[in-house]
Amino acid sequence: MSASIPIVAIHGVGGSGRVWSRVGRILNGKIRLLPIDLPGHGGAPGRPSPTIYGYAHALSKAIEPYGKVLLVGLSMGGGVAVATYLNRPSNVVGIVLVNSALRMPLLPPDMDRESLCRRIYLGARFRRGCVRELAKVPDEVLRADMRAAAYDLLGDAHRVGVPVLFLRGSFDRLVGADVISESVRRVPGASVSVLPASHMAPVEFPRAVSRALSEFYFRTVKDSPAV
């Protein structure tokens, strides 16, 4: 049976909850993983937000019925996770940021879909799939997400009072190690784990991500032994 506290998983720029599907299948039966579509993404209604706070407001409402949750966010989704915690700290038992940080650099405004896919994926097959999927994403969504992804929460780092794990892909070509290290130093008690993975680690390297998530989850919620 799945552990009682679910993991709520948040996607990044132009994505949807589908980026967590492989991780969800690996954890199935052990940990309940709930992939979220942010407003205007995937099958979710609403308009995209140009700030992580707009997304955090929506996510805060979405997690309310579950009581306690552990949040995991990929890239921009990591900022949404932290902003959601700051909004509803009593609902969040822990946070995992995958290739994400509390302060993220501004993406080049002229970066096209193909260039973005080259930066976030290693495998050619995944890159081609990325280009196909992003072609379906409206320009409005990508523009909003590009703006939302350039956030700065470092000033709130001292307010984070739950366990935080940063997962950094050693092959990530979008978010540098120095960016993540800065956040690790600022968040009280935060830890970092380096995975042999690309920026889109949940898609290309789901087993490594699942293992790290599982270990952190059971260490944090103390529900059952790690898988």
JSON list of N, CA and C in Angstrom, two decimals, residues 5-45:
[
{"chain": "A", "resi": 5, "resn": "ILE", "atom": "N", "xyz": [1.14, 10.00, 3.11]},
{"chain": "A", "resi": 5, "resn": "ILE", "atom": "CA", "xyz": [1.37, 11.38, 2.66]},
{"chain": "A", "resi": 5, "resn": "ILE", "atom": "C", "xyz": [1.81, 11.36, 1.20]},
{"chain": "A", "resi": 6, "resn": "PRO", "atom": "N", "xyz": [1.08, 12.03, 0.31]},
{"chain": "A", "resi": 6, "resn": "PRO", "atom": "CA", "xyz": [1.45, 11.99, -1.11]},
{"chain": "A", "resi": 6, "resn": "PRO", "atom": "C", "xyz": [2.58, 12.95, -1.44]},
{"chain": "A", "resi": 7, "resn": "ILE", "atom": "N", "xyz": [3.26, 12.66, -2.54]},
{"chain": "A", "resi": 7, "resn": "ILE", "atom": "CA", "xyz": [4.20, 13.60, -3.15]},
{"chain": "A", "resi": 7, "resn": "ILE", "atom": "C", "xyz": [3.44, 14.32, -4.26]},
{"chain": "A", "resi": 8, "resn": "VAL", "atom": "N", "xyz": [3.41, 15.62, -4.18]},
{"chain": "A", "resi": 8, "resn": "VAL", "atom": "CA", "xyz": [2.80, 16.44, -5.23]},
{"chain": "A", "resi": 8, "resn": "VAL", "atom": "C", "xyz": [3.93, 16.96, -6.12]},
{"chain": "A", "resi": 9, "resn": "ALA", "atom": "N", "xyz": [3.88, 16.59, -7.40]},
{"chain": "A", "resi": 9, "resn": "ALA", "atom": "CA", "xyz": [4.99, 16.86, -8.33]},
{"chain": "A", "resi": 9, "resn": "ALA", "atom": "C", "xyz": [4.62, 17.97, -9.31]},
{"chain": "A", "resi": 10, "resn": "ILE", "atom": "N", "xyz": [5.52, 18.93, -9.45]},
{"chain": "A", "resi": 10, "resn": "ILE", "atom": "CA", "xyz": [5.26, 20.14, -10.24]},
{"chain": "A", "resi": 10, "resn": "ILE", "atom": "C", "xyz": [6.24, 20.20, -11.41]},
{"chain": "A", "resi": 11, "resn": "HIS", "atom": "N", "xyz": [5.73, 20.50, -12.57]},
{"chain": "A", "resi": 11, "resn": "HIS", "atom": "CA", "xyz": [6.54, 20.56, -13.79]},
{"chain": "A", "resi": 11, "resn": "HIS", "atom": "C", "xyz": [7.20, 21.92, -13.95]},
{"chain": "A", "resi": 12, "resn": "GLY", "atom": "N", "xyz": [7.98, 22.05, -15.03]},
{"chain": "A", "resi": 12, "resn": "GLY", "atom": "CA", "xyz": [8.67, 23.30, -15.33]},
{"chain": "A", "resi": 12, "resn": "GLY", "atom": "C", "xyz": [8.07, 24.03, -16.51]},
{"chain": "A", "resi": 13, "resn": "VAL", "atom": "N", "xyz": [8.88, 24.85, -17.15]},
{"chain": "A", "resi": 13, "resn": "VAL", "atom": "CA", "xyz": [8.45, 25.74, -18.23]},
{"chain": "A", "resi": 13, "resn": "VAL", "atom": "C", "xyz": [7.81, 24.97, -19.39]},
{"chain": "A", "resi": 14, "resn": "GLY", "atom": "N", "xyz": [6.59, 25.35, -19.73]},
{"chain": "A", "resi": 14, "resn": "GLY", "atom": "CA", "xyz": [5.91, 24.77, -20.88]},
{"chain": "A", "resi": 14, "resn": "GLY", "atom": "C", "xyz": [5.55, 23.30, -20.75]},
{"chain": "A", "resi": 15, "resn": "GLY", "atom": "N", "xyz": [5.66, 22.78, -19.54]},
{"chain": "A", "resi": 15, "resn": "GLY", "atom": "CA", "xyz": [5.44, 21.34, -19.35]},
{"chain": "A", "resi": 15, "resn": "GLY", "atom": "C", "xyz": [4.06, 21.01, -18.83]},
{"chain": "A", "resi": 16, "resn": "SER", "atom": "N", "xyz": [3.96, 19.80, -18.32]},
{"chain": "A", "resi": 16, "resn": "SER", "atom": "CA", "xyz": [2.73, 19.32, -17.70]},
{"chain": "A", "resi": 16, "resn": "SER", "atom": "C", "xyz": [3.10, 18.21, -16.72]},
{"chain": "A", "resi": 17, "resn": "GLY", "atom": "N", "xyz": [2.12, 17.72, -16.02]},
{"chain": "A", "resi": 17, "resn": "GLY", "atom": "CA", "xyz": [2.37, 16.65, -15.06]},
{"chain": "A", "resi": 17, "resn": "GLY", "atom": "C", "xyz": [2.91, 15.38, -15.70]},
{"chain": "A", "resi": 18, "resn": "ARG", "atom": "N", "xyz": [2.82, 15.28, -17.02]},
{"chain": "A", "resi": 18, "resn": "ARG", "atom": "CA", "xyz": [3.30, 14.08, -17.71]},
{"chain": "A", "resi": 18, "resn": "ARG", "atom": "C", "xyz": [4.80, 13.87, -17.54]},
{"chain": "A", "resi": 19, "resn": "VAL", "atom": "N", "xyz": [5.55, 14.94, -17.25]},
{"chain": "A", "resi": 19, "resn": "VAL", "atom": "CA", "xyz": [7.00, 14.77, -17.10]},
{"chain": "A", "resi": 19, "resn": "VAL", "atom": "C", "xyz": [7.33, 13.87, -15.91]},
{"chain": "A", "resi": 20, "resn": "TRP", "atom": "N", "xyz": [6.37, 13.68, -15.01]},
{"chain": "A", "resi": 20, "resn": "TRP", "atom": "CA", "xyz": [6.58, 12.84, -13.82]},
{"chain": "A", "resi": 20, "resn": "TRP", "atom": "C", "xyz": [6.02, 11.43, -13.98]},
{"chain": "A", "resi": 21, "resn": "SER", "atom": "N", "xyz": [5.52, 11.09, -15.16]},
{"chain": "A", "resi": 21, "resn": "SER", "atom": "CA", "xyz": [4.83, 9.81, -15.32]},
{"chain": "A", "resi": 21, "resn": "SER", "atom": "C", "xyz": [5.75, 8.61, -15.09]},
{"chain": "A", "resi": 22, "resn": "ARG", "atom": "N", "xyz": [6.99, 8.67, -15.54]},
{"chain": "A", "resi": 22, "resn": "ARG", "atom": "CA", "xyz": [7.90, 7.54, -15.35]},
{"chain": "A", "resi": 22, "resn": "ARG", "atom": "C", "xyz": [8.26, 7.37, -13.88]},
{"chain": "A", "resi": 23, "resn": "VAL", "atom": "N", "xyz": [8.50, 8.47, -13.21]},
{"chain": "A", "resi": 23, "resn": "VAL", "atom": "CA", "xyz": [8.78, 8.39, -11.77]},
{"chain": "A", "resi": 23, "resn": "VAL", "atom": "C", "xyz": [7.57, 7.84, -11.03]},
{"chain": "A", "resi": 24, "resn": "GLY", "atom": "N", "xyz": [6.39, 8.28, -11.41]},
{"chain": "A", "resi": 24, "resn": "GLY", "atom": "CA", "xyz": [5.17, 7.79, -10.78]},
{"chain": "A", "resi": 24, "resn": "GLY", "atom": "C", "xyz": [4.99, 6.29, -10.93]},
{"chain": "A", "resi": 25, "resn": "ARG", "atom": "N", "xyz": [5.33, 5.75, -12.10]},
{"chain": "A", "resi": 25, "resn": "ARG", "atom": "CA", "xyz": [5.20, 4.31, -12.31]},
{"chain": "A", "resi": 25, "resn": "ARG", "atom": "C", "xyz": [6.19, 3.54, -11.45]},
{"chain": "A", "resi": 26, "resn": "ILE", "atom": "N", "xyz": [7.39, 4.07, -11.29]},
{"chain": "A", "resi": 26, "resn": "ILE", "atom": "CA", "xyz": [8.40, 3.39, -10.47]},
{"chain": "A", "resi": 26, "resn": "ILE", "atom": "C", "xyz": [7.99, 3.39, -9.00]},
{"chain": "A", "resi": 27, "resn": "LEU", "atom": "N", "xyz": [7.43, 4.49, -8.53]},
{"chain": "A", "resi": 27, "resn": "LEU", "atom": "CA", "xyz": [7.05, 4.60, -7.12]},
{"chain": "A", "resi": 27, "resn": "LEU", "atom": "C", "xyz": [5.69, 3.98, -6.82]},
{"chain": "A", "resi": 28, "resn": "ASN", "atom": "N", "xyz": [4.94, 3.63, -7.84]},
{"chain": "A", "resi": 28, "resn": "ASN", "atom": "CA", "xyz": [3.58, 3.13, -7.67]},
{"chain": "A", "resi": 28, "resn": "ASN", "atom": "C", "xyz": [3.53, 1.96, -6.69]},
{"chain": "A", "resi": 29, "resn": "GLY", "atom": "N", "xyz": [2.60, 2.03, -5.74]},
{"chain": "A", "resi": 29, "resn": "GLY", "atom": "CA", "xyz": [2.45, 0.99, -4.74]},
{"chain": "A", "resi": 29, "resn": "GLY", "atom": "C", "xyz": [3.29, 1.22, -3.50]},
{"chain": "A", "resi": 30, "resn": "LYS", "atom": "N", "xyz": [4.22, 2.16, -3.57]},
{"chain": "A", "resi": 30, "resn": "LYS", "atom": "CA", "xyz": [5.08, 2.46, -2.43]},
{"chain": "A", "resi": 30, "resn": "LYS", "atom": "C", "xyz": [4.83, 3.87, -1.91]},
{"chain": "A", "resi": 31, "resn": "ILE", "atom": "N", "xyz": [4.81, 4.81, -2.85]},
{"chain": "A", "resi": 31, "resn": "ILE", "atom": "CA", "xyz": [4.55, 6.22, -2.53]},
{"chain": "A", "resi": 31, "resn": "ILE", "atom": "C", "xyz": [3.56, 6.74, -3.56]},
{"chain": "A", "resi": 32, "resn": "ARG", "atom": "N", "xyz": [2.56, 7.47, -3.09]},
{"chain": "A", "resi": 32, "resn": "ARG", "atom": "CA", "xyz": [1.58, 8.05, -4.01]},
{"chain": "A", "resi": 32, "resn": "ARG", "atom": "C", "xyz": [2.13, 9.36, -4.56]},
{"chain": "A", "resi": 33, "resn": "LEU", "atom": "N", "xyz": [2.33, 9.42, -5.87]},
{"chain": "A", "resi": 33, "resn": "LEU", "atom": "CA", "xyz": [2.83, 10.62, -6.52]},
{"chain": "A", "resi": 33, "resn": "LEU", "atom": "C", "xyz": [1.71, 11.24, -7.34]},
{"chain": "A", "resi": 34, "resn": "LEU", "atom": "N", "xyz": [1.43, 12.51, -7.07]},
{"chain": "A", "resi": 34, "resn": "LEU", "atom": "CA", "xyz": [0.35, 13.22, -7.74]},
{"chain": "A", "resi": 34, "resn": "LEU", "atom": "C", "xyz": [0.93, 14.31, -8.63]},
{"chain": "A", "resi": 35, "resn": "PRO", "atom": "N", "xyz": [1.03, 14.07, -9.93]},
{"chain": "A", "resi": 35, "resn": "PRO", "atom": "CA", "xyz": [1.53, 15.10, -10.84]},
{"chain": "A", "resi": 35, "resn": "PRO", "atom": "C", "xyz": [0.48, 16.18, -11.07]},
{"chain": "A", "resi": 36, "resn": "ILE", "atom": "N", "xyz": [0.92, 17.41, -11.01]},
{"chain": "A", "resi": 36, "resn": "ILE", "atom": "CA", "xyz": [0.01, 18.55, -11.13]},
{"chain": "A", "resi": 36, "resn": "ILE", "atom": "C", "xyz": [0.22, 19.27, -12.47]},
{"chain": "A", "resi": 37, "resn": "ASP", "atom": "N", "xyz": [-0.87, 19.63, -13.12]},
{"chain": "A", "resi": 37, "resn": "ASP", "atom": "CA", "xyz": [-0.81, 20.55, -14.26]},
{"chain": "A", "resi": 37, "resn": "ASP", "atom": "C", "xyz": [-1.07, 21.96, -13.73]},
{"chain": "A", "resi": 38, "resn": "LEU", "atom": "N", "xyz": [-0.10, 22.85, -13.87]},
{"chain": "A", "resi": 38, "resn": "LEU", "atom": "CA", "xyz": [-0.32, 24.23, -13.46]},
{"chain": "A", "resi": 38, "resn": "LEU", "atom": "C", "xyz": [-1.36, 24.88, -14.37]},
{"chain": "A", "resi": 39, "resn": "PRO", "atom": "N", "xyz": [-2.00, 25.96, -13.93]},
{"chain": "A", "resi": 39, "resn": "PRO", "atom": "CA", "xyz": [-3.04, 26.61, -14.75]},
{"chain": "A", "resi": 39, "resn": "PRO", "atom": "C", "xyz": [-2.55, 26.92, -16.17]},
{"chain": "A", "resi": 40, "resn": "GLY", "atom": "N", "xyz": [-3.37, 26.54, -17.15]},
{"chain": "A", "resi": 40, "resn": "GLY", "atom": "CA", "xyz": [-3.04, 26.79, -18.54]},
{"chain": "A", "resi": 40, "resn": "GLY", "atom": "C", "xyz": [-2.11, 25.76, -19.15]},
{"chain": "A", "resi": 41, "resn": "HIS", "atom": "N", "xyz": [-1.77, 24.73, -18.40]},
{"chain": "A", "resi": 41, "resn": "HIS", "atom": "CA", "xyz": [-0.85, 23.69, -18.87]},
{"chain": "A", "resi": 41, "resn": "HIS", "atom": "C", "xyz": [-1.56, 22.34, -18.89]},
{"chain": "A", "resi": 42, "resn": "GLY", "atom": "N", "xyz": [-1.16, 21.48, -19.83]},
{"chain": "A", "resi": 42, "resn": "GLY", "atom": "CA", "xyz": [-1.75, 20.14, -19.88]},
{"chain": "A", "resi": 42, "resn": "GLY", "atom": "C", "xyz": [-3.26, 20.24, -19.98]},
{"chain": "A", "resi": 43, "resn": "GLY", "atom": "N", "xyz": [-3.94, 19.57, -19.05]},
{"chain": "A", "resi": 43, "resn": "GLY", "atom": "CA", "xyz": [-5.40, 19.60, -19.06]},
{"chain": "A", "resi": 43, "resn": "GLY", "atom": "C", "xyz": [-6.00, 20.58, -18.08]},
{"chain": "A", "resi": 44, "resn": "ALA", "atom": "N", "xyz": [-5.18, 21.46, -17.50]},
{"chain": "A", "resi": 44, "resn": "ALA", "atom": "CA", "xyz": [-5.68, 22.36, -16.46]},
{"chain": "A", "resi": 44, "resn": "ALA", "atom": "C", "xyz": [-6.33, 23.61, -17.05]},
{"chain": "A", "resi": 45, "resn": "PRO", "atom": "N", "xyz": [-7.46, 24.02, -16.49]},
{"chain": "A", "resi": 45, "resn": "PRO", "atom": "CA", "xyz": [-8.07, 25.28, -16.92]},
{"chain": "A", "resi": 45, "resn": "PRO", "atom": "C", "xyz": [-7.29, 26.48, -16.39]}
]
